């Protein structure tokens, strides 16, 4: 017997899910969001790559290969933050306010950068910003909450 039947039946017909639109250019991401919307999604996670740098959740097509002294990927938080803010601006301009945008930082910025990033993103009205900080930086989550209304997801 399904668990929902043990609890007096279904409470809803469906649950919202989100699609993942990633890429290296805003136009590519916006086209991907539109594709998800055409399939019925109302929530879409948007991620942008930084050419020449490692990144989570964004396409790497056309990105320059990463180089470092230890043969590991390069990642710099500030270029990522600047590029992400431009991505949110382009998404809102082209897609409007009806699409719920999500974004995952993957804990890849410093606590001070995370606080500022969440404040800067507030005007774009995200559905949520995921993992702006690592769990070890839990005290900074309170600082984010005190300074802005950007919804935060962690996990």
PDB file of C-alpha atoms in Angstrom:
ATOM      1  CA  UNK A   1       0.000   0.000   0.000  1.00  0.00           C
ATOM      2  CA  UNK A   2       1.414   3.439  -0.866  1.00  0.00           C
ATOM      3  CA  UNK A   3       2.313   5.583   2.151  1.00  0.00           C
ATOM      4  CA  UNK A   4      -0.043   8.372   1.060  1.00  0.00           C
ATOM      5  CA  UNK A   5      -2.982   5.975   1.458  1.00  0.00           C
ATOM      6  CA  UNK A   6      -1.933   5.363   5.071  1.00  0.00           C
ATOM      7  CA  UNK A   7      -2.258   9.110   5.642  1.00  0.00           C
ATOM      8  CA  UNK A   8      -5.828   9.604   4.417  1.00  0.00           C
ATOM      9  CA  UNK A   9      -5.055   9.975   0.714  1.00  0.00           C
ATOM     10  CA  UNK A  10      -3.265  12.358  -1.584  1.00  0.00           C
ATOM     11  CA  UNK A  11      -2.805  15.960  -0.539  1.00  0.00           C
ATOM     12  CA  UNK A  12      -1.898  17.278  -3.992  1.00  0.00           C
ATOM     13  CA  UNK A  13      -2.002  16.142  -7.573  1.00  0.00           C
ATOM     14  CA  UNK A  14       1.609  17.015  -8.371  1.00  0.00           C
ATOM     15  CA  UNK A  15       4.770  18.571  -6.972  1.00  0.00           C
ATOM     16  CA  UNK A  16       6.808  21.314  -8.598  1.00  0.00           C
ATOM     17  CA  UNK A  17      10.141  20.219 -10.017  1.00  0.00           C
ATOM     18  CA  UNK A  18      12.831  22.307 -11.612  1.00  0.00           C
ATOM     19  CA  UNK A  19      14.884  22.008 -14.745  1.00  0.00           C
ATOM     20  CA  UNK A  20      18.555  22.874 -15.022  1.00  0.00           C
ATOM     21  CA  UNK A  21      19.603  25.444 -17.625  1.00  0.00           C
ATOM     22  CA  UNK A  22      23.355  25.844 -17.838  1.00  0.00           C
ATOM     23  CA  UNK A  23      25.741  27.295 -20.337  1.00  0.00           C
ATOM     24  CA  UNK A  24      28.587  29.686 -20.969  1.00  0.00           C
ATOM     25  CA  UNK A  25      26.527  32.513 -22.488  1.00  0.00           C
ATOM     26  CA  UNK A  26      23.326  34.214 -21.375  1.00  0.00           C
ATOM     27  CA  UNK A  27      21.541  33.555 -24.681  1.00  0.00           C
ATOM     28  CA  UNK A  28      22.278  29.833 -24.382  1.00  0.00           C
ATOM     29  CA  UNK A  29      20.890  29.762 -20.837  1.00  0.00           C
ATOM     30  CA  UNK A  30      17.781  31.760 -21.751  1.00  0.00           C
ATOM     31  CA  UNK A  31      17.057  29.423 -24.679  1.00  0.00           C
ATOM     32  CA  UNK A  32      17.405  26.464 -22.330  1.00  0.00           C
ATOM     33  CA  UNK A  33      15.024  28.063 -19.807  1.00  0.00           C
ATOM     34  CA  UNK A  34      12.477  28.606 -22.576  1.00  0.00           C
ATOM     35  CA  UNK A  35      12.798  24.945 -23.534  1.00  0.00           C
ATOM     36  CA  UNK A  36      11.978  23.906 -19.969  1.00  0.00           C
ATOM     37  CA  UNK A  37       9.064  26.326 -19.808  1.00  0.00           C
ATOM     38  CA  UNK A  38       7.686  24.899 -23.069  1.00  0.00           C
ATOM     39  CA  UNK A  39       7.689  21.494 -21.362  1.00  0.00           C
ATOM     40  CA  UNK A  40       5.669  22.817 -18.429  1.00  0.00           C
ATOM     41  CA  UNK A  41       8.354  23.747 -15.902  1.00  0.00           C
ATOM     42  CA  UNK A  42       7.745  26.879 -13.848  1.00  0.00           C
ATOM     43  CA  UNK A  43      11.015  26.650 -11.902  1.00  0.00           C
ATOM     44  CA  UNK A  44      14.429  26.565 -13.576  1.00  0.00           C
ATOM     45  CA  UNK A  45      17.886  26.526 -12.039  1.00  0.00           C
ATOM     46  CA  UNK A  46      20.237  28.759 -14.003  1.00  0.00           C
ATOM     47  CA  UNK A  47      24.009  28.281 -13.944  1.00  0.00           C
ATOM     48  CA  UNK A  48      26.664  30.039 -15.986  1.00  0.00           C
ATOM     49  CA  UNK A  49      30.179  28.919 -16.713  1.00  0.00           C
ATOM     50  CA  UNK A  50      33.197  31.177 -16.695  1.00  0.00           C
ATOM     51  CA  UNK A  51      35.338  30.449 -19.752  1.00  0.00           C
ATOM     52  CA  UNK A  52      38.787  29.267 -18.740  1.00  0.00           C
ATOM     53  CA  UNK A  53      37.661  28.375 -15.229  1.00  0.00           C
ATOM     54  CA  UNK A  54      36.236  25.301 -13.578  1.00  0.00           C
ATOM     55  CA  UNK A  55      32.608  25.463 -12.578  1.00  0.00           C
ATOM     56  CA  UNK A  56      29.709  23.431 -11.334  1.00  0.00           C
ATOM     57  CA  UNK A  57      26.428  23.096 -13.126  1.00  0.00           C
ATOM     58  CA  UNK A  58      27.193  24.944 -16.356  1.00  0.00           C
ATOM     59  CA  UNK A  59      28.186  23.825 -19.795  1.00  0.00           C
ATOM     60  CA  UNK A  60      31.844  23.923 -20.666  1.00  0.00           C
ATOM     61  CA  UNK A  61      31.451  24.008 -24.436  1.00  0.00           C
ATOM     62  CA  UNK A  62      33.851  26.506 -25.916  1.00  0.00           C
ATOM     63  CA  UNK A  63      35.529  27.207 -22.593  1.00  0.00           C
ATOM     64  CA  UNK A  64      39.280  27.451 -22.636  1.00  0.00           C
ATOM     65  CA  UNK A  65      41.062  24.589 -20.878  1.00  0.00           C
ATOM     66  CA  UNK A  66      41.893  25.293 -17.253  1.00  0.00           C
ATOM     67  CA  UNK A  67      45.558  25.492 -16.288  1.00  0.00           C
ATOM     68  CA  UNK A  68      47.321  25.710 -12.945  1.00  0.00           C
ATOM     69  CA  UNK A  69      50.610  24.825 -11.317  1.00  0.00           C
ATOM     70  CA  UNK A  70      49.173  21.589  -9.954  1.00  0.00           C
ATOM     71  CA  UNK A  71      47.253  20.557 -13.048  1.00  0.00           C
ATOM     72  CA  UNK A  72      43.939  21.252 -11.283  1.00  0.00           C
ATOM     73  CA  UNK A  73      41.092  23.466 -12.530  1.00  0.00           C
ATOM     74  CA  UNK A  74      41.222  27.199 -11.943  1.00  0.00           C
ATOM     75  CA  UNK A  75      38.354  28.833 -10.099  1.00  0.00           C
ATOM     76  CA  UNK A  76      38.056  32.457  -9.034  1.00  0.00           C
ATOM     77  CA  UNK A  77      34.915  33.553  -7.152  1.00  0.00           C
ATOM     78  CA  UNK A  78      34.740  37.200  -8.240  1.00  0.00           C
ATOM     79  CA  UNK A  79      34.567  36.611 -12.014  1.00  0.00           C
ATOM     80  CA  UNK A  80      31.919  33.953 -11.329  1.00  0.00           C
ATOM     81  CA  UNK A  81      29.881  36.348  -9.151  1.00  0.00           C
ATOM     82  CA  UNK A  82      30.038  39.169 -11.707  1.00  0.00           C
ATOM     83  CA  UNK A  83      29.026  36.819 -14.510  1.00  0.00           C
ATOM     84  CA  UNK A  84      26.187  35.294 -12.490  1.00  0.00           C
ATOM     85  CA  UNK A  85      24.758  38.737 -11.679  1.00  0.00           C
ATOM     86  CA  UNK A  86      24.761  39.625 -15.390  1.00  0.00           C
ATOM     87  CA  UNK A  87      23.069  36.289 -16.093  1.00  0.00           C
ATOM     88  CA  UNK A  88      20.263  37.024 -13.603  1.00  0.00           C
ATOM     89  CA  UNK A  89      19.777  40.469 -15.115  1.00  0.00           C
ATOM     90  CA  UNK A  90      19.551  39.039 -18.652  1.00  0.00           C
ATOM     91  CA  UNK A  91      17.175  36.282 -17.526  1.00  0.00           C
ATOM     92  CA  UNK A  92      14.802  38.698 -15.841  1.00  0.00           C
ATOM     93  CA  UNK A  93      14.928  41.098 -18.798  1.00  0.00           C
ATOM     94  CA  UNK A  94      14.185  38.385 -21.376  1.00  0.00           C
ATOM     95  CA  UNK A  95      12.044  35.980 -19.341  1.00  0.00           C
ATOM     96  CA  UNK A  96      10.138  38.308 -17.026  1.00  0.00           C
ATOM     97  CA  UNK A  97       9.070  37.708 -13.465  1.00  0.00           C
ATOM     98  CA  UNK A  98       6.811  34.679 -14.008  1.00  0.00           C
ATOM     99  CA  UNK A  99       9.611  32.102 -14.192  1.00  0.00           C
ATOM    100  CA  UNK A 100      10.976  31.058 -10.816  1.00  0.00           C
ATOM    101  CA  UNK A 101      14.777  31.177 -11.031  1.00  0.00           C
ATOM    102  CA  UNK A 102      17.060  29.138  -8.792  1.00  0.00           C
ATOM    103  CA  UNK A 103      20.843  29.132  -8.540  1.00  0.00           C
ATOM    104  CA  UNK A 104      23.431  26.935  -6.813  1.00  0.00           C
ATOM    105  CA  UNK A 105      26.638  28.562  -5.580  1.00  0.00           C
ATOM    106  CA  UNK A 106      28.098  25.197  -4.531  1.00  0.00           C
ATOM    107  CA  UNK A 107      29.777  26.767  -1.473  1.00  0.00           C
ATOM    108  CA  UNK A 108      32.485  28.209  -3.719  1.00  0.00           C
ATOM    109  CA  UNK A 109      32.707  31.756  -2.366  1.00  0.00           C
ATOM    110  CA  UNK A 110      34.003  33.205   0.891  1.00  0.00           C
ATOM    111  CA  UNK A 111      31.520  34.046   3.647  1.00  0.00           C
ATOM    112  CA  UNK A 112      31.813  37.788   2.997  1.00  0.00           C
ATOM    113  CA  UNK A 113      31.345  37.253  -0.737  1.00  0.00           C
ATOM    114  CA  UNK A 114      28.301  35.079  -0.040  1.00  0.00           C
ATOM    115  CA  UNK A 115      26.681  37.772   2.097  1.00  0.00           C
ATOM    116  CA  UNK A 116      27.243  40.415  -0.590  1.00  0.00           C
ATOM    117  CA  UNK A 117      26.187  38.085  -3.421  1.00  0.00           C
ATOM    118  CA  UNK A 118      22.893  37.254  -1.689  1.00  0.00           C
ATOM    119  CA  UNK A 119      22.266  40.967  -1.168  1.00  0.00           C
ATOM    120  CA  UNK A 120      23.065  41.786  -4.796  1.00  0.00           C
ATOM    121  CA  UNK A 121      20.810  38.966  -6.069  1.00  0.00           C
ATOM    122  CA  UNK A 122      17.830  40.080  -3.988  1.00  0.00           C
ATOM    123  CA  UNK A 123      16.527  42.420  -6.722  1.00  0.00           C
ATOM    124  CA  UNK A 124      16.176  39.475  -9.122  1.00  0.00           C
ATOM    125  CA  UNK A 125      13.697  37.727  -6.797  1.00  0.00           C
ATOM    126  CA  UNK A 126      15.108  34.206  -6.951  1.00  0.00           C
ATOM    127  CA  UNK A 127      13.000  31.287  -5.807  1.00  0.00           C
ATOM    128  CA  UNK A 128      16.104  30.323  -3.854  1.00  0.00           C
ATOM    129  CA  UNK A 129      19.892  30.518  -3.770  1.00  0.00           C
ATOM    130  CA  UNK A 130      21.374  27.141  -2.919  1.00  0.00           C
ATOM    131  CA  UNK A 131      24.506  26.574  -0.843  1.00  0.00           C
ATOM    132  CA  UNK A 132      25.960  30.081  -0.752  1.00  0.00           C
ATOM    133  CA  UNK A 133      28.083  28.831   2.174  1.00  0.00           C
ATOM    134  CA  UNK A 134      29.357  25.569   3.529  1.00  0.00           C
ATOM    135  CA  UNK A 135      27.783  24.138   6.689  1.00  0.00           C
ATOM    136  CA  UNK A 136      30.968  25.062   8.582  1.00  0.00           C
ATOM    137  CA  UNK A 137      30.108  28.740   8.017  1.00  0.00           C
ATOM    138  CA  UNK A 138      26.698  28.451   9.657  1.00  0.00           C
ATOM    139  CA  UNK A 139      27.035  31.725  11.586  1.00  0.00           C
ATOM    140  CA  UNK A 140      27.128  33.656   8.318  1.00  0.00           C
ATOM    141  CA  UNK A 141      23.704  32.319   7.320  1.00  0.00           C
ATOM    142  CA  UNK A 142      22.253  34.455  10.105  1.00  0.00           C
ATOM    143  CA  UNK A 143      24.112  37.463   8.713  1.00  0.00           C
ATOM    144  CA  UNK A 144      22.687  36.802   5.244  1.00  0.00           C
ATOM    145  CA  UNK A 145      19.170  36.509   6.662  1.00  0.00           C
ATOM    146  CA  UNK A 146      19.560  39.753   8.650  1.00  0.00           C
ATOM    147  CA  UNK A 147      20.715  41.697   5.591  1.00  0.00           C
ATOM    148  CA  UNK A 148      18.505  40.470   2.761  1.00  0.00           C
ATOM    149  CA  UNK A 149      15.426  38.526   1.780  1.00  0.00           C
ATOM    150  CA  UNK A 150      16.978  36.166  -0.785  1.00  0.00           C
ATOM    151  CA  UNK A 151      15.611  32.709   0.041  1.00  0.00           C
ATOM    152  CA  UNK A 152      18.391  30.271   0.919  1.00  0.00           C
ATOM    153  CA  UNK A 153      18.482  26.497   0.400  1.00  0.00           C
ATOM    154  CA  UNK A 154      21.145  24.308   1.959  1.00  0.00           C
ATOM    155  CA  UNK A 155      21.834  20.656   1.670  1.00  0.00           C
TER     156      UNK A 155
END
